[in-house]
Tab-separated table of C-alpha atoms in Angstrom:
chain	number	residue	atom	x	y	z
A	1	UNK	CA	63.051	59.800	5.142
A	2	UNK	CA	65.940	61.581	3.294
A	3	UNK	CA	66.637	64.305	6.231
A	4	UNK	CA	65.712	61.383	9.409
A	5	UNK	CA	68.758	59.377	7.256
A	6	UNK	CA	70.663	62.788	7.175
A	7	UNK	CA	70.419	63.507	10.638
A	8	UNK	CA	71.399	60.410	11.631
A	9	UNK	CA	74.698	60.192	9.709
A	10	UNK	CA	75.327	64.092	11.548
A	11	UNK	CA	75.672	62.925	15.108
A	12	UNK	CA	77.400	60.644	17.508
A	13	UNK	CA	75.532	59.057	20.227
A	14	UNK	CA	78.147	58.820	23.421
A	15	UNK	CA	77.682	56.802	26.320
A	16	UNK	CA	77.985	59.008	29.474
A	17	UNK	CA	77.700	58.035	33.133
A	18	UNK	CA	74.547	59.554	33.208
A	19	UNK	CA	73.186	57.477	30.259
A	20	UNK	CA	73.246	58.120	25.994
A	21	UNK	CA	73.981	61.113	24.856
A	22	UNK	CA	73.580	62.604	20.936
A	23	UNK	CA	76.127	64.531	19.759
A	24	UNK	CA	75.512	66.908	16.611
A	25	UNK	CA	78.909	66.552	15.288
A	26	UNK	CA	78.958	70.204	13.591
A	27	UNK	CA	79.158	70.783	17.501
A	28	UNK	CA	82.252	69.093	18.627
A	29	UNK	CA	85.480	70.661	17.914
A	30	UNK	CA	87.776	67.862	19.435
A	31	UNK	CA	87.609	64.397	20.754
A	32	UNK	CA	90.743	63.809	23.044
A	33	UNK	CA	91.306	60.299	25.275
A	34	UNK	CA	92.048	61.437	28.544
A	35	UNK	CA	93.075	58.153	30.557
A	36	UNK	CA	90.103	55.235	29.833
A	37	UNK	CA	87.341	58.258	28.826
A	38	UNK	CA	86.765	60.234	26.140
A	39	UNK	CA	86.145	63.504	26.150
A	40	UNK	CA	84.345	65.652	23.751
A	41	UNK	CA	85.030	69.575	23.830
A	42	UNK	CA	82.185	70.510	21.987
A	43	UNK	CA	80.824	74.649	21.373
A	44	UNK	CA	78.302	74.071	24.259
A	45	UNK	CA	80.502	72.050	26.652
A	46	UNK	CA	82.765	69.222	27.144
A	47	UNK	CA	80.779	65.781	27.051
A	48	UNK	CA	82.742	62.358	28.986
A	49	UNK	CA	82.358	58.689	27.928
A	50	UNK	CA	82.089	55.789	30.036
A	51	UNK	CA	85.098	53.880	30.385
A	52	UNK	CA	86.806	52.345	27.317
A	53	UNK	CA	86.734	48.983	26.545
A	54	UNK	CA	88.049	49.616	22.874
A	55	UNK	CA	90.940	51.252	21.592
A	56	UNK	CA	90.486	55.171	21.064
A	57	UNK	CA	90.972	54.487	17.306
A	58	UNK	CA	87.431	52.328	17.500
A	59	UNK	CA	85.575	54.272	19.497
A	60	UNK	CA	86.265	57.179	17.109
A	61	UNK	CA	85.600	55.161	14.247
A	62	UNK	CA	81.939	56.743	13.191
A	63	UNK	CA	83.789	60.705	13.632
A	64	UNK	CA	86.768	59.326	11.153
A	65	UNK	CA	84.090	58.021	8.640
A	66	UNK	CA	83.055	62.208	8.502
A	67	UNK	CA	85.491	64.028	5.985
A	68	UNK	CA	85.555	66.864	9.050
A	69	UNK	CA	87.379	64.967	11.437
A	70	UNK	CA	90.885	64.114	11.195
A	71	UNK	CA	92.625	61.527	13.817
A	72	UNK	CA	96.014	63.642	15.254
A	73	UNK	CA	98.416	61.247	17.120
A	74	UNK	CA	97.134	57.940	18.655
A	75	UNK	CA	94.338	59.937	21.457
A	76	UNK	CA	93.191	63.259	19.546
A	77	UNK	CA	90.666	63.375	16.789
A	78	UNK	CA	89.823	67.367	15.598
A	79	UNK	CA	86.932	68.684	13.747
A	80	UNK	CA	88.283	70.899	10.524
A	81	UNK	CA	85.163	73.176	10.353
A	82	UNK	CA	86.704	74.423	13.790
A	83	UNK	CA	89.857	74.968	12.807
A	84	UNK	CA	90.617	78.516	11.385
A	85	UNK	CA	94.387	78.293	11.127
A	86	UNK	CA	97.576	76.543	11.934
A	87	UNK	CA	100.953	78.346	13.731
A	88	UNK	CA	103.886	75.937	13.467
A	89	UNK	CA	102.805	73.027	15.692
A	90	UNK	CA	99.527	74.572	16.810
A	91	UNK	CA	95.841	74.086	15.333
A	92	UNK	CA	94.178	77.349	16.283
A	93	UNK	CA	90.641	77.140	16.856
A	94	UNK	CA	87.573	78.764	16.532
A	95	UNK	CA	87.350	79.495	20.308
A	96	UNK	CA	90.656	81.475	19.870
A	97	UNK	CA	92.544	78.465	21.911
A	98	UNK	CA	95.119	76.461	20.175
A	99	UNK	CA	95.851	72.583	19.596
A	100	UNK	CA	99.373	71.920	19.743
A	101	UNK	CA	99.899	69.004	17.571
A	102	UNK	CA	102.400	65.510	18.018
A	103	UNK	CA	105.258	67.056	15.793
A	104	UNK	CA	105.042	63.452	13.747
A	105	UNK	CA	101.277	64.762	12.704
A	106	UNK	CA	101.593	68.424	12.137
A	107	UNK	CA	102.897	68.476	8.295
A	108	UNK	CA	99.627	65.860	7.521
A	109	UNK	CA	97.502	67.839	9.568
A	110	UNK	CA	98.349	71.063	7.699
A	111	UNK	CA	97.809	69.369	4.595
A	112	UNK	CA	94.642	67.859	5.666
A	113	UNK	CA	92.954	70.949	6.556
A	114	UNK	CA	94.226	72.939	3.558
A	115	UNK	CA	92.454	70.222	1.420
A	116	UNK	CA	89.444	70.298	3.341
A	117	UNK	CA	88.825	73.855	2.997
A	118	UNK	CA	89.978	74.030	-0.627
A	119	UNK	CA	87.515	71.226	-1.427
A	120	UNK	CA	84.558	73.612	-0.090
A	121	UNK	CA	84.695	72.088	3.709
């Protein structure tokens, strides 16, 4: 019952044009809201939501309750256990592509991730 209960809490179910989807969240690296959808870049592909009827903030409520995910700006949410560094205003990722962050969020985000991985992330 202990690992069903585990698994549960370690993905995201999305609702997709095509009908729900389960998202391990170890798996996505970013969430970003591009117009009404959301799209998840995950390591095996990017993943779109039906249209919004919520504010991004909402909808990425159950990612922000996960000490790995960290909301950047009003319409980006990024997964720290993808993260391997940060250049100035840039996440870099482990996909060797880069983030570049809202200049408001990059001195929280660079805190944020230097936490995470100090607490054992």
């Amino acid at each position: 019952m202990e690992k069903l209960n585990r698994r549960r809490k370690d993905v995201v179910v999305v609702h997709t044009a095509e009908g729900p989807r389960r998202l391990l969240l170890e798996r996505i690296r970013y969430v970003e809201r591009i117009g009404r959808i959301m799209r998840y870049n995950c390591t095996d592909g990017t993943v779109d939501s039906r249209t919004l009827r919520v504010s991004f903030r909402e909808m990425a409520g159950p990612l922000l309750a996960d000490p790995r995910f960290y909301l950047c700006g009003a319409s980006f949410v990024l997964n720290l256990q993808h993260v391997t560094g940060v250049k100035g205003q840039a996440a870099l990722l482990d996909n060797e592509k880069s983030i570049i962050l809202p200049r408001t969020a990059a001195a929280a985000f660079k805190t944020a991730w230097g936490k995470f991985w100090l607490e054992g992330g």
